[in-house]
Coordinates of C-alpha atoms in Angstrom, one line a residue:
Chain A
X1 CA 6.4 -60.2 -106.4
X2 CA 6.3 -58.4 -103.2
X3 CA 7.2 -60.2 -100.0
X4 CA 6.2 -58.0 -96.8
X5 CA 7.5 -59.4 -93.9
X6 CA 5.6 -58.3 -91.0
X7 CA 7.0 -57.6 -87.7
X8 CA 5.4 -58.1 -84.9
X9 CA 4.0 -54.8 -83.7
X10 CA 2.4 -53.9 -87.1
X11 CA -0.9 -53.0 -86.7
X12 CA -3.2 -54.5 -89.2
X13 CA -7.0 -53.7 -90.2
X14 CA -8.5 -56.4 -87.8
X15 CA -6.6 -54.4 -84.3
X16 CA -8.8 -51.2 -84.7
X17 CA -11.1 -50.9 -82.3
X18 CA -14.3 -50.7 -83.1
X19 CA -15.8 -47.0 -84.2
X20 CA -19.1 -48.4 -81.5
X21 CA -16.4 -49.6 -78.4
X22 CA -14.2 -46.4 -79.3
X23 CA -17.4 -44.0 -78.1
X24 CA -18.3 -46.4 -75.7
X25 CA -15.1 -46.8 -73.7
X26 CA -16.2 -45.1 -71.0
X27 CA -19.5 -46.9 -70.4
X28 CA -17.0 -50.0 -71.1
X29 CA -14.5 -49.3 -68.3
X30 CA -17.5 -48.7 -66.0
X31 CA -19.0 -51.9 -66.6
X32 CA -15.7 -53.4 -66.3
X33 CA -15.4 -52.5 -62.8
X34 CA -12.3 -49.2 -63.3
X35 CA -15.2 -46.9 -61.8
X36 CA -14.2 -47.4 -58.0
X37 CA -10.0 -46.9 -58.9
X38 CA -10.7 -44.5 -61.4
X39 CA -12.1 -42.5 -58.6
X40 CA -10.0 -42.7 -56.1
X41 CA -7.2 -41.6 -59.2
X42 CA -9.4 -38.6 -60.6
X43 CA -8.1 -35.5 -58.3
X44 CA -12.5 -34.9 -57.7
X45 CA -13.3 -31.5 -58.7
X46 CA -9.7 -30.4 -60.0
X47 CA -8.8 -30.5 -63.9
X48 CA -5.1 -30.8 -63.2
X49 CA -4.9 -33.9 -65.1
X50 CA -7.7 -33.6 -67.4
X51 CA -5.2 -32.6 -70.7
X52 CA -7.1 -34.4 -73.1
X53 CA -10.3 -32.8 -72.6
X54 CA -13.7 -34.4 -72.4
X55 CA -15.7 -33.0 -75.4
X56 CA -14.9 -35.6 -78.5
X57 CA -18.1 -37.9 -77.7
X58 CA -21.1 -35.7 -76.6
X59 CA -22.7 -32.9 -78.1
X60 CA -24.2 -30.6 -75.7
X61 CA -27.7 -30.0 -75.2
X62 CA -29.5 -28.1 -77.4
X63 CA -30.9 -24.7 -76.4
X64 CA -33.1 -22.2 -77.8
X65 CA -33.9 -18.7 -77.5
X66 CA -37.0 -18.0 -76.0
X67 CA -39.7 -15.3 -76.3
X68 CA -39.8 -13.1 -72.9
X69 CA -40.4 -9.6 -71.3
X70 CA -38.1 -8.3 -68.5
X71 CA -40.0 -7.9 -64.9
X72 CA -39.4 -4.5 -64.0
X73 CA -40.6 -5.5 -60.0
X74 CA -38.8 -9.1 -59.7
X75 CA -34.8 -7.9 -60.3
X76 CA -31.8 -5.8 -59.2
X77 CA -28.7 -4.2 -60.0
X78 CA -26.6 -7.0 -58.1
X79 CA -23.6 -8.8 -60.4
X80 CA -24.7 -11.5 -62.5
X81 CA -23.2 -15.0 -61.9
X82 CA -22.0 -15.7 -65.4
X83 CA -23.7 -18.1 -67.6
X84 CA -20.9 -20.5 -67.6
X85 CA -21.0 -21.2 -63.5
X86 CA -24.4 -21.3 -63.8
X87 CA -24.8 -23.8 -65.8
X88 CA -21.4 -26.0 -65.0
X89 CA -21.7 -25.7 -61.0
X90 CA -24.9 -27.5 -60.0
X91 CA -26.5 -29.9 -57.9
X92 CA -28.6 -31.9 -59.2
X93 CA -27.6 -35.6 -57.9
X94 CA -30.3 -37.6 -60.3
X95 CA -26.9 -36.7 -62.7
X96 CA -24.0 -37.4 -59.9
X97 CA -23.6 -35.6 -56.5
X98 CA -20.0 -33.5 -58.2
X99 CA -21.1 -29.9 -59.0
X100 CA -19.7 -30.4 -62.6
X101 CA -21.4 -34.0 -63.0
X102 CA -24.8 -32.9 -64.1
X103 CA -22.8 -30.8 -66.6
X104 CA -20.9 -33.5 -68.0
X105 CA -23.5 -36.3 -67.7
X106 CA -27.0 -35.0 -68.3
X107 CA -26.6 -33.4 -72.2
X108 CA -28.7 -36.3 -73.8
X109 CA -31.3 -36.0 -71.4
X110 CA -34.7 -36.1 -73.5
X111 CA -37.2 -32.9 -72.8
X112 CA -39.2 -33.5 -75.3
X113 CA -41.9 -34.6 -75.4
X114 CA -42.4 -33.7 -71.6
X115 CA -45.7 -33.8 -70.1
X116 CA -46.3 -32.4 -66.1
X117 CA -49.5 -32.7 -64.3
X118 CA -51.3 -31.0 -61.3
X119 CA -53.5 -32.8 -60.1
X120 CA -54.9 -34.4 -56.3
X121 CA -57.0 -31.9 -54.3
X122 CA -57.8 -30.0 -57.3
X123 CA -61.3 -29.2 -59.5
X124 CA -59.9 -29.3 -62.4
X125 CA -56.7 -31.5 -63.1
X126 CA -54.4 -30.0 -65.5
X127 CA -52.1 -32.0 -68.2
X128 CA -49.5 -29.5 -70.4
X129 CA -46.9 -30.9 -73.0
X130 CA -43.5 -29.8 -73.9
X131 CA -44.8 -26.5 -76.2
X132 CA -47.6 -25.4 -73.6
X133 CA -44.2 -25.1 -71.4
X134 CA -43.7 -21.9 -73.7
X135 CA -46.8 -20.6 -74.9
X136 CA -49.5 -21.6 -72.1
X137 CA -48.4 -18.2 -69.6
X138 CA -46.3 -15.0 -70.6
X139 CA -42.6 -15.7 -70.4
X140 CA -41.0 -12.9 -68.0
X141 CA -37.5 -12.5 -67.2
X142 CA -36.6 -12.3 -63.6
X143 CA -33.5 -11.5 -62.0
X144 CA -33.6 -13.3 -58.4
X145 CA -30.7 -14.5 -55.7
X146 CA -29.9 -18.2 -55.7
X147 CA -28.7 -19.2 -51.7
X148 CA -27.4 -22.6 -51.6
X149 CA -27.7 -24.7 -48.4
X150 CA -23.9 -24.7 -49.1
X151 CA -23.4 -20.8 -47.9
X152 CA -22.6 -19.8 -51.8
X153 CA -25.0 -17.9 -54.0
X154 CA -25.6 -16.8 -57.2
X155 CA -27.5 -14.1 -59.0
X156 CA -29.7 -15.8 -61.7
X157 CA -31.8 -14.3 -64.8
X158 CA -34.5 -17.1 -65.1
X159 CA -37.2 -17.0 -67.6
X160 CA -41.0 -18.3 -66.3
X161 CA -44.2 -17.4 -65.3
X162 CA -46.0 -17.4 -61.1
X163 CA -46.4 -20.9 -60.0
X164 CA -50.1 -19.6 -58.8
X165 CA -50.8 -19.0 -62.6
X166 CA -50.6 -22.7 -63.2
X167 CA -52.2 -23.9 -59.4
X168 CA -55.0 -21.1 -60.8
X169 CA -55.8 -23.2 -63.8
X170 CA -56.2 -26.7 -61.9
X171 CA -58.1 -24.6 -59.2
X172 CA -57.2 -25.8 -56.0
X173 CA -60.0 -27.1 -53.7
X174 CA -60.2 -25.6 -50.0
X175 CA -59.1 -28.6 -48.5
X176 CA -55.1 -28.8 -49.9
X177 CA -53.4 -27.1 -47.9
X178 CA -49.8 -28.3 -49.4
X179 CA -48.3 -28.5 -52.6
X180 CA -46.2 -31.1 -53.7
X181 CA -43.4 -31.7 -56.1
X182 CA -42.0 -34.9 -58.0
X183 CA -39.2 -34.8 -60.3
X184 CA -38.8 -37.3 -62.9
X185 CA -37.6 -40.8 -62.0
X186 CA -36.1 -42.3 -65.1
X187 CA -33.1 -44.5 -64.2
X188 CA -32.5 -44.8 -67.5
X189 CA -31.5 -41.3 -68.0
X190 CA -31.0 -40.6 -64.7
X191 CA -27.2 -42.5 -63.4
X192 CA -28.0 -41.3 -60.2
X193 CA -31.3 -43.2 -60.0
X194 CA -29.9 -46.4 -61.1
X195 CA -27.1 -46.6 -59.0
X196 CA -27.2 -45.4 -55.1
X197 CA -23.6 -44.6 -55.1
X198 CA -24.1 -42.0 -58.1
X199 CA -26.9 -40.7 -56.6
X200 CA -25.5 -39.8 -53.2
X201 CA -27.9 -42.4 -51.3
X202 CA -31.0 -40.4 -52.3
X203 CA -34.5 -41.6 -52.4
X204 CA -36.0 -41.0 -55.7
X205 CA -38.0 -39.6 -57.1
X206 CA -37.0 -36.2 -55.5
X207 CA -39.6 -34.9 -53.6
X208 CA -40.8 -31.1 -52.9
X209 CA -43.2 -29.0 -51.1
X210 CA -44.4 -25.7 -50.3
X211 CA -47.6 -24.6 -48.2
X212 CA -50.5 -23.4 -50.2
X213 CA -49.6 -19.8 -49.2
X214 CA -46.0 -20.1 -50.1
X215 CA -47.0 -21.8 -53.8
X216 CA -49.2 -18.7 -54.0
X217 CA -46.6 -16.2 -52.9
X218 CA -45.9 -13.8 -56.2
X219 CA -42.4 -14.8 -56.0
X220 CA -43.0 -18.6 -56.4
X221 CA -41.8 -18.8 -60.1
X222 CA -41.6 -21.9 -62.4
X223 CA -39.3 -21.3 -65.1
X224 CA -38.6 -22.4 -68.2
X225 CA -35.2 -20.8 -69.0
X226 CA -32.3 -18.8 -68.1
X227 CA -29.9 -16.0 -69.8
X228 CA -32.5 -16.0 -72.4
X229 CA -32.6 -19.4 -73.9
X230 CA -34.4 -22.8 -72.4
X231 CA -33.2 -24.3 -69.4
X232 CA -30.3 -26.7 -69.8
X233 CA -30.8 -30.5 -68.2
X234 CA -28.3 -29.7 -65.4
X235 CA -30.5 -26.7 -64.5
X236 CA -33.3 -28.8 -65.0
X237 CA -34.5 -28.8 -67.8
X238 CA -37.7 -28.9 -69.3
X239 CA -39.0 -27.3 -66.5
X240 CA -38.4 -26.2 -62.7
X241 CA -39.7 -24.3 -60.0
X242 CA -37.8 -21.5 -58.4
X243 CA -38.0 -20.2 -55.0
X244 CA -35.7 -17.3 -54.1
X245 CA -36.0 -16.9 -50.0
X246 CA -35.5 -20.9 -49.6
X247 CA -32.3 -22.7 -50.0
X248 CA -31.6 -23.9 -53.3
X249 CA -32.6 -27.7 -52.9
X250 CA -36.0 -26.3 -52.5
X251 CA -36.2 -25.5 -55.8
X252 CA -37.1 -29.1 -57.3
X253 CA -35.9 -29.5 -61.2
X254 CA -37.2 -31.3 -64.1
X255 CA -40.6 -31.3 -62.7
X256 CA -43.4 -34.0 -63.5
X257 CA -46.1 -33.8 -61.2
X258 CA -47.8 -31.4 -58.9
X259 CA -49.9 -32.6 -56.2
X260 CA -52.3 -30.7 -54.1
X261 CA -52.5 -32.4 -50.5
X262 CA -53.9 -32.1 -47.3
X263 CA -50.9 -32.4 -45.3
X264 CA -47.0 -32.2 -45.3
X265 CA -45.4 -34.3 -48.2
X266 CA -42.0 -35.9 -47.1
X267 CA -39.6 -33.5 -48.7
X268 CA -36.4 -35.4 -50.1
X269 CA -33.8 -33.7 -47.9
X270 CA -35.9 -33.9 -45.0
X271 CA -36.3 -37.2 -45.4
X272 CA -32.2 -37.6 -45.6
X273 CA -31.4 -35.8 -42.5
X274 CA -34.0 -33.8 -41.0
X275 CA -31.9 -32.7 -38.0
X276 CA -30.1 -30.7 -41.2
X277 CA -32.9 -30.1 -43.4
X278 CA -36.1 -28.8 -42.9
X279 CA -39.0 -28.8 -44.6
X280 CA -39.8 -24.7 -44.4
X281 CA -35.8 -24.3 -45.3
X282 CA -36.2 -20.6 -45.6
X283 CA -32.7 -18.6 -46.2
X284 CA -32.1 -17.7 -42.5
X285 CA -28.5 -16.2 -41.5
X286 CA -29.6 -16.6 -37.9
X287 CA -30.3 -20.2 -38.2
X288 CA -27.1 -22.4 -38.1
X289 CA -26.5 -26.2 -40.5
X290 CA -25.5 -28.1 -37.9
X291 CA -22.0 -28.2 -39.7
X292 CA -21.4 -24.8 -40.7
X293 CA -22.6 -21.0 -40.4
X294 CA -25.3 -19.8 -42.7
X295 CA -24.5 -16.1 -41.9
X296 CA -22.7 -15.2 -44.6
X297 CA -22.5 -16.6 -48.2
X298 CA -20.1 -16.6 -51.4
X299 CA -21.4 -14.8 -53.6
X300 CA -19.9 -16.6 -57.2
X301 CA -19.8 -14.1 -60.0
X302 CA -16.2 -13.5 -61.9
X303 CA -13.2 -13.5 -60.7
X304 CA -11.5 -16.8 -59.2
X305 CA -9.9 -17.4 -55.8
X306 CA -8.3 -14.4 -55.0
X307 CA -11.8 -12.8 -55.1
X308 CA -13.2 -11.2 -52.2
X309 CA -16.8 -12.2 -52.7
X310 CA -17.9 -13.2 -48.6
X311 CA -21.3 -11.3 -48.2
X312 CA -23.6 -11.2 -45.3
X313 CA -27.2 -13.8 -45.7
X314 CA -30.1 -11.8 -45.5
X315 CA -33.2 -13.3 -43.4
X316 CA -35.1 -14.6 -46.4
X317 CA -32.8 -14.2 -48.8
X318 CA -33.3 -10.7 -49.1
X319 CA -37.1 -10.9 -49.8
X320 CA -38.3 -10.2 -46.4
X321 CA -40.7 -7.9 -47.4
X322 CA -42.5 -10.0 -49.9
X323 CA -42.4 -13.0 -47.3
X324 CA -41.7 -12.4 -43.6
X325 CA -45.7 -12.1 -43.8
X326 CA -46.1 -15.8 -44.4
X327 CA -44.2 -16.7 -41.0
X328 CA -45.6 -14.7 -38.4
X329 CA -46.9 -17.2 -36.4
X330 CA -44.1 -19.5 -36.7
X331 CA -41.1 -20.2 -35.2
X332 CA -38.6 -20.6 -37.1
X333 CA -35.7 -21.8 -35.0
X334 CA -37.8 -25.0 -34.3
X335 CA -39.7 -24.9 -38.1
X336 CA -36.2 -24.1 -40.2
Chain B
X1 CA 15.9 -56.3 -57.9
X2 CA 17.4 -54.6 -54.6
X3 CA 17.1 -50.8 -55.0
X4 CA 20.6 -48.5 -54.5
X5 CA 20.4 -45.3 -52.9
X6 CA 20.6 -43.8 -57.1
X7 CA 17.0 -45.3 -57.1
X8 CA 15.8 -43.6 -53.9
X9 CA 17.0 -40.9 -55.0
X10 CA 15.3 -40.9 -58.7
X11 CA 12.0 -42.1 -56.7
X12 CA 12.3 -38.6 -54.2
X13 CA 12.7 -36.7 -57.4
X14 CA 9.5 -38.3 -59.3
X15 CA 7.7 -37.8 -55.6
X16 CA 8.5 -34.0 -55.6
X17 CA 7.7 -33.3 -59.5
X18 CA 3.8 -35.8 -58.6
X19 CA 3.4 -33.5 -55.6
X20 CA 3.8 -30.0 -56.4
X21 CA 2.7 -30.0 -60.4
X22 CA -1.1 -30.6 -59.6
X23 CA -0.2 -27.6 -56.8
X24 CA 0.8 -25.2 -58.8
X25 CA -1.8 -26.4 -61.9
X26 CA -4.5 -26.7 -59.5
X27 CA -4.0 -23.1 -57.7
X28 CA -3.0 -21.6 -61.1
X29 CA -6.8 -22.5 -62.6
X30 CA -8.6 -21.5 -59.7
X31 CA -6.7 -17.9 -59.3
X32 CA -7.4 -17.7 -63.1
X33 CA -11.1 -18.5 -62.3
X34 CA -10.7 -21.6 -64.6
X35 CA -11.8 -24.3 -61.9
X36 CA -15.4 -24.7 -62.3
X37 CA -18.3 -22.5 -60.9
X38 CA -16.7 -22.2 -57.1
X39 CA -12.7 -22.2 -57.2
X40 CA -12.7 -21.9 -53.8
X41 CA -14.2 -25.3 -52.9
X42 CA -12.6 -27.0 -55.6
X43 CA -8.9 -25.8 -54.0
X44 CA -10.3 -26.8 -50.1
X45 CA -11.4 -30.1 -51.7
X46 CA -8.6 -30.9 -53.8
X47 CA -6.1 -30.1 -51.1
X48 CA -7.8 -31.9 -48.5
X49 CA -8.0 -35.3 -50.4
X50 CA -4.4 -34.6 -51.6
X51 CA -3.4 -35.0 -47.9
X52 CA -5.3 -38.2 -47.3
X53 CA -3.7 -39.5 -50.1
X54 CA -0.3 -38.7 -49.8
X55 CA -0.6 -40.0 -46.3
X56 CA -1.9 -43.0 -47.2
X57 CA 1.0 -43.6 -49.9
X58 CA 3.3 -42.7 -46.6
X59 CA 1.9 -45.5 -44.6
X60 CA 2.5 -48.1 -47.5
X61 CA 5.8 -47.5 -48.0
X62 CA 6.8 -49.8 -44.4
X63 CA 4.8 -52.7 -45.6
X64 CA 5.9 -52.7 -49.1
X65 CA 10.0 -52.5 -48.1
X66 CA 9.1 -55.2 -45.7
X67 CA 7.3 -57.4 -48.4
X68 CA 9.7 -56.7 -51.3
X69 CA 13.2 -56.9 -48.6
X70 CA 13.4 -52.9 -50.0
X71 CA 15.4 -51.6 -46.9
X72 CA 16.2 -48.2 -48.6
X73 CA 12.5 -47.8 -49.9
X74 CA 12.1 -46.2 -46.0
X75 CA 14.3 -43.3 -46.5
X76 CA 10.9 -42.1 -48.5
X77 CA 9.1 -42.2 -45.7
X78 CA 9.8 -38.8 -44.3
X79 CA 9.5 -37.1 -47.7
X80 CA 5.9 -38.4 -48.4
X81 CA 4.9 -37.6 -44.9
X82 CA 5.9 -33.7 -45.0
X83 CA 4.4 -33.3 -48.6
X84 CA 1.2 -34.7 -46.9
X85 CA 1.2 -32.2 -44.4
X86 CA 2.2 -29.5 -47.0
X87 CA -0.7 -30.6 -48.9
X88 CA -2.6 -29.9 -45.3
X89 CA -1.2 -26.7 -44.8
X90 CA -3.1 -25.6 -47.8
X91 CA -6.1 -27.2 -47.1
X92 CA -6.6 -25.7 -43.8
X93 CA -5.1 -21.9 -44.7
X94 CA -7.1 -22.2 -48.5
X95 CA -10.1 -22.4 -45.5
X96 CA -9.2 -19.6 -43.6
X97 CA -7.9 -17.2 -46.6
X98 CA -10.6 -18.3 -49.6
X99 CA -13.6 -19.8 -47.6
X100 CA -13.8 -17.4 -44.3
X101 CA -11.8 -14.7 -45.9
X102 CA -9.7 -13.8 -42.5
X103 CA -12.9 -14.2 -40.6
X104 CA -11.0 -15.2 -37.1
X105 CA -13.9 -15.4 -34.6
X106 CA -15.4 -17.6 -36.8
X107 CA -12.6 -19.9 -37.7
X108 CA -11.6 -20.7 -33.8
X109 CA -16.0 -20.5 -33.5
X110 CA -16.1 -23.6 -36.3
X111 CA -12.9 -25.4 -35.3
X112 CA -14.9 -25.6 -31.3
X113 CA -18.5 -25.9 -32.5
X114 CA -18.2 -28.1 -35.7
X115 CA -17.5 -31.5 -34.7
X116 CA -16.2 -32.4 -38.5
X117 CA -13.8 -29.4 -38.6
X118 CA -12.8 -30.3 -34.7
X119 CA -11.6 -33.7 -36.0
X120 CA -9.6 -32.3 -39.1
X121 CA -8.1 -29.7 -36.7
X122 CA -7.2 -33.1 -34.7
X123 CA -5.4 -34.5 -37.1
X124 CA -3.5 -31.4 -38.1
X125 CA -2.0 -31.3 -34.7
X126 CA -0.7 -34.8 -34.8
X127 CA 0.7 -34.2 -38.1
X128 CA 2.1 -30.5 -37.3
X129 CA 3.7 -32.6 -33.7
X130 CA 5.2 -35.1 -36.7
X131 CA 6.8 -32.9 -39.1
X132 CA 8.4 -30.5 -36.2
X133 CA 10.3 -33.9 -35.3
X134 CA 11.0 -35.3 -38.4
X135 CA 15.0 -34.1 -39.0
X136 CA 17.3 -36.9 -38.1
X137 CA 18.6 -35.0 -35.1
X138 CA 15.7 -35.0 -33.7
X139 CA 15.0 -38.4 -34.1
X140 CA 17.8 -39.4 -32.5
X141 CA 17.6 -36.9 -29.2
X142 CA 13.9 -38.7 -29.0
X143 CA 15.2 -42.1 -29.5
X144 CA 12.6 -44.0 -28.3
X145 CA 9.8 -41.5 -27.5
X146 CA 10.6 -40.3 -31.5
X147 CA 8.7 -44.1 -32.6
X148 CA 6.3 -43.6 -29.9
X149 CA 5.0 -40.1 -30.7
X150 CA 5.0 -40.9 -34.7
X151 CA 3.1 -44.3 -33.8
X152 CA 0.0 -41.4 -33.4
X153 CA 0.3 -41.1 -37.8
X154 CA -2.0 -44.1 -37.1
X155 CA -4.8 -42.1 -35.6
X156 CA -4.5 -38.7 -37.9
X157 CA -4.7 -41.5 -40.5
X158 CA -8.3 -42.3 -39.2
X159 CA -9.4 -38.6 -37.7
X160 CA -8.6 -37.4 -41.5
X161 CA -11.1 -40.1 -43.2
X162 CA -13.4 -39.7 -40.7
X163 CA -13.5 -35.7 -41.1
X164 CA -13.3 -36.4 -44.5
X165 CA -16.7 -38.5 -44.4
X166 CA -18.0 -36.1 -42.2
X167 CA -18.1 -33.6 -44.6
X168 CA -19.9 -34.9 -47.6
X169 CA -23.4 -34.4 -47.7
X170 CA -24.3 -37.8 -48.9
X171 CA -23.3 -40.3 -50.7
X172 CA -20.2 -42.3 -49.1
X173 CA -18.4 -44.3 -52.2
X174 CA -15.5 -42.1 -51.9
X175 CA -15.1 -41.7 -48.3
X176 CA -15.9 -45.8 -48.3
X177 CA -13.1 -46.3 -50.8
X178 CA -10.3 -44.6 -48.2
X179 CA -11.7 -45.7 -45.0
X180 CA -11.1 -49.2 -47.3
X181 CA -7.6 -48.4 -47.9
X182 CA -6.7 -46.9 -43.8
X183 CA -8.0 -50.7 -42.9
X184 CA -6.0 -52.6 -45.5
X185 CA -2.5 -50.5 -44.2
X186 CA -3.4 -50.1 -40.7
X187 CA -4.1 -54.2 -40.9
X188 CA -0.2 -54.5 -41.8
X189 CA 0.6 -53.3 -38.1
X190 CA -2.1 -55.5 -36.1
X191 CA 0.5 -56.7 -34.1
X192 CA 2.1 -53.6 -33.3
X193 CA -1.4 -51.7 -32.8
X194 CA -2.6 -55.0 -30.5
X195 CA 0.2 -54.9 -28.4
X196 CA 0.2 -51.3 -27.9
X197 CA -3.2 -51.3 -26.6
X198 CA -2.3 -54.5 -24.5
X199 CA 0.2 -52.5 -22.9
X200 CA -1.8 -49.7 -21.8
X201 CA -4.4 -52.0 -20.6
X202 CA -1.9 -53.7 -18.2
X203 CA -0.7 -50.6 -17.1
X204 CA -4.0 -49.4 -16.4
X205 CA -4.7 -52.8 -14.2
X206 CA -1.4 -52.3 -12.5
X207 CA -2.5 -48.6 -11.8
X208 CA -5.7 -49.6 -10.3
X209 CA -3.5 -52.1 -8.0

């Protein structure tokens, strides 16, 4: 007969963790309260002391190519921001205020189904699912500049159709004279929605807004993809709108409703600090953030810190000519 | 335990190796364009916190010798102090060389204009005034002026958390957490900090008479 002995640091069947507590350690330390010393431990932004890696428990999000033309009109010949930045340096604080956060917390976000309306001051209120998305307009590629509040920018291929084509369908009545943007509020996907510290103190939902003339502005693109493929969450995902001569928060992501209104909806940043953030927000090298110079910009593309990439900001991002028009009677150190 | 100068010595060698690995790591990754999508914050940031940290570690070290009878544990002090002044070193030349790329006119513009960058450029000053006169011959010319003028760690302390709120764009869970912590160690000198004030008030009054 065989006598085992055990000593005491033998591990037996009954000390494995569970396979469900294993994957849900981290959601586990959270709830146990590590979130606030794990924080003040985790060198923010850095990797230094991230050896293990992150990528045993979530599969990434699932993209897929998408059918498209290339605009011939809406692109240039600048450097592409590579795919990787784009998609890994965001902000999008439904998903945590850290540029990687919405990265690393927003891959199971649900896009499907996905339903947006436009409705209010319309005739015709208009409902699309998750395929209309794809197959209700043309899919074009457009290459535009991305200016970040933040004085850094980006050069982005997106992949949509005009904004107007969609307002066109609901047909706006004469009396909205505003357009209005809601993103999704869903605290259960949404970390940043359930907790205010995740979320940077934001009101949610986010809220957006353009005048009728700027919604109807060629430019004015909502887009469905990027680099040739659907969006990802963190770029917000199922769908987004994208306007290239306003700072980037203007562009709302993962949109659910459109409003047409009769006057000026309270725009999320706005609302936050309006001596910083306006409502117009147009790109404006002349106009400073009360905390910084919006002159000039860094341009991210390749390269890493020894990169000379500091580039003068162009009024309007660089699309004064298809633009400017919308502003003459405006002044925009008092209207920025 | 009481710890011998071999421990001091084995705790200044651990303190160098925790300070300038994530350095090197950190500036290694972002020259390689292997920190995230904009290297260039990620270094201003990382530096920047690294100072407030290593400052506040700095300012522990009194109450902790005084708690645990650790006499030696001060001899530290100094090196903690200078590494957090290194680490601001970097911060403030990763923002002139990567961030304004040798624009000067802007730099002195932002330092003047920018109340947030006025307060960090503050607090460099004190600690740039602190590590000129932290060699033991110099602290012993000073005598006591040297306590006097590195009693002002106390307010870089503060001016660093407060630019250091001051910058975020919202959300102030992390800035929270530190002004948290300057309380909790700055709360360890009440009496000192009381009585300091209580002096300059009566010399104030005696002024006035």
């Amino acid at each position: 007969m065989l006598i085992r002995s055990k000593s005491s640091n033998d591990l037996t069947e009954n000390h494995v963790t569970d396979e469900s507590v294993y994957k849900d350690r981290r959601q586990l330390l959270k709830k146990m309260g590590f979130v606030g010393a794990g924080a003040l431990l985790a060198q923010s932004q850095s990797q230094a002391f991230s050896l293990f890696g992150d990528d045993d428990d979530e599969k990434a999000f699932e993209q897929r190519a998408l059918k498209h033309t290339k605009s011939t009109i809406y692109t240039t010949d600048e450097k592409l921001t590579p795919e990787f930045k784009v998609t890994s340096h965001n902000n999008f604080y439904e998903f945590g205020t850290g540029k990687s956060d919405p990265s690393s917390n927003a891959q199971q976000f649900k896009v499907d189904p996905w339903t947006i309306k436009i409705e209010g001051l319309v005739e015709q209120p208009v409902e699309l699912g998750y395929d209309d998305l794809f197959s209700a307009f043309d899919l074009e590629e457009r290459i535009y500049r991305l200016r970040c509040v933040e004085a850094w920018s980006m050069v982005i291929p997106w992949i949509g159709f005009p904004l107007s084509k969609l307002l066109e369908k609901a047909k706006p009545l004469s009396s909205a004279k505003y357009v209005a943007f809601d993103t999704l509020y869903d605290p259960k996907q949404m970390p940043g929605q359930r907790s205010r510290f995740v979320g940077g103190g934001v009101q949610y939902p986010y809220v957006e807004g353009l005048t009728v003339e700027e919604a109807m502005n060629p430019l004015a693109l909502m887009s469905v993809g990027l680099y040739g493929k659907t969006l990802p969450p963190q770029n917000g995902a199922p769908i987004r709108l994208v306007v290239p001569w306003k700072y980037g928060f203007k562009s709302i992501k993962s949109v659910v409703r459109i409003r047409l209104v009769s006057s000026e909806p309270p725009t999320t940043w706005k609302r936050l600090a309006s001596n910083e953030y306006g409502f117009y927000a147009n790109v404006n090298p002349a106009v400073s953030h009360p905390r910084w110079s919006q002159a000039r910009e860094r341009r991210i593309t390749t390269g890493g810190l020894l990169d000379r990439n500091r580039i003068p900001t162009l009024p309007f991002n660089g699309y004064a000519d298809q633009v400017a028009h919308l502003y003459r009677s405006l002044d925009l150190r008092k209207f920025y | 335990m009481r710890l011998k100068a071999l421990h001091i010595l084995l705790i200044k060698v651990v303190i160098h190796l925790a300070a300038l690995t994530p350095v090197l790591l950190t500036y290694w990754q972002a020259v390689n364009d292997q920190l995230g999508g904009d290297p260039v914050k990620a270094i201003i940031h990382f530096t920047g916190l690294g100072a407030v940290k290593l400052l506040l570690i700095s300012l522990a070290i009194t109450p902790l010798a005084l708690r645990f009878k650790q006499g030696l544990l001060i001899n530290v002090r100094r090196l903690l102090g200078l590494y957090a002044y290194f680490y601001a070193v970097l911060h403030l030349a990763s923002y002139l060389i990567f961030e304004l790329q040798f624009e000067w006119g802007l730099f002195i513009k932002e330092i003047i204009e920018r109340p947030y960058i006025t307060v960090g450029m503050a607090a460099f000053i004190i600690l740039t005034s602190l590590a000129l006169t932290s060699t033991k011959s110099i602290q012993r010319k000073l005598g006591q002026i040297w306590q006097k003028l590195h009693n002002w760690v106390y307010l870089a302390i503060i001016l660093a958390v407060v630019h250091f709120y001051w910058s975020v764009k919202s959300g102030i869970l992390e800035p929270a957490i530190y002004a948290g912590l300057t309380i909790i160690l700055l709360s360890f000198r009440k009496q000192k900090l009381s009585l300091a004030l209580k002096r300059r008030a009566k010399n104030k009054q005696k002024l006035k008479k």
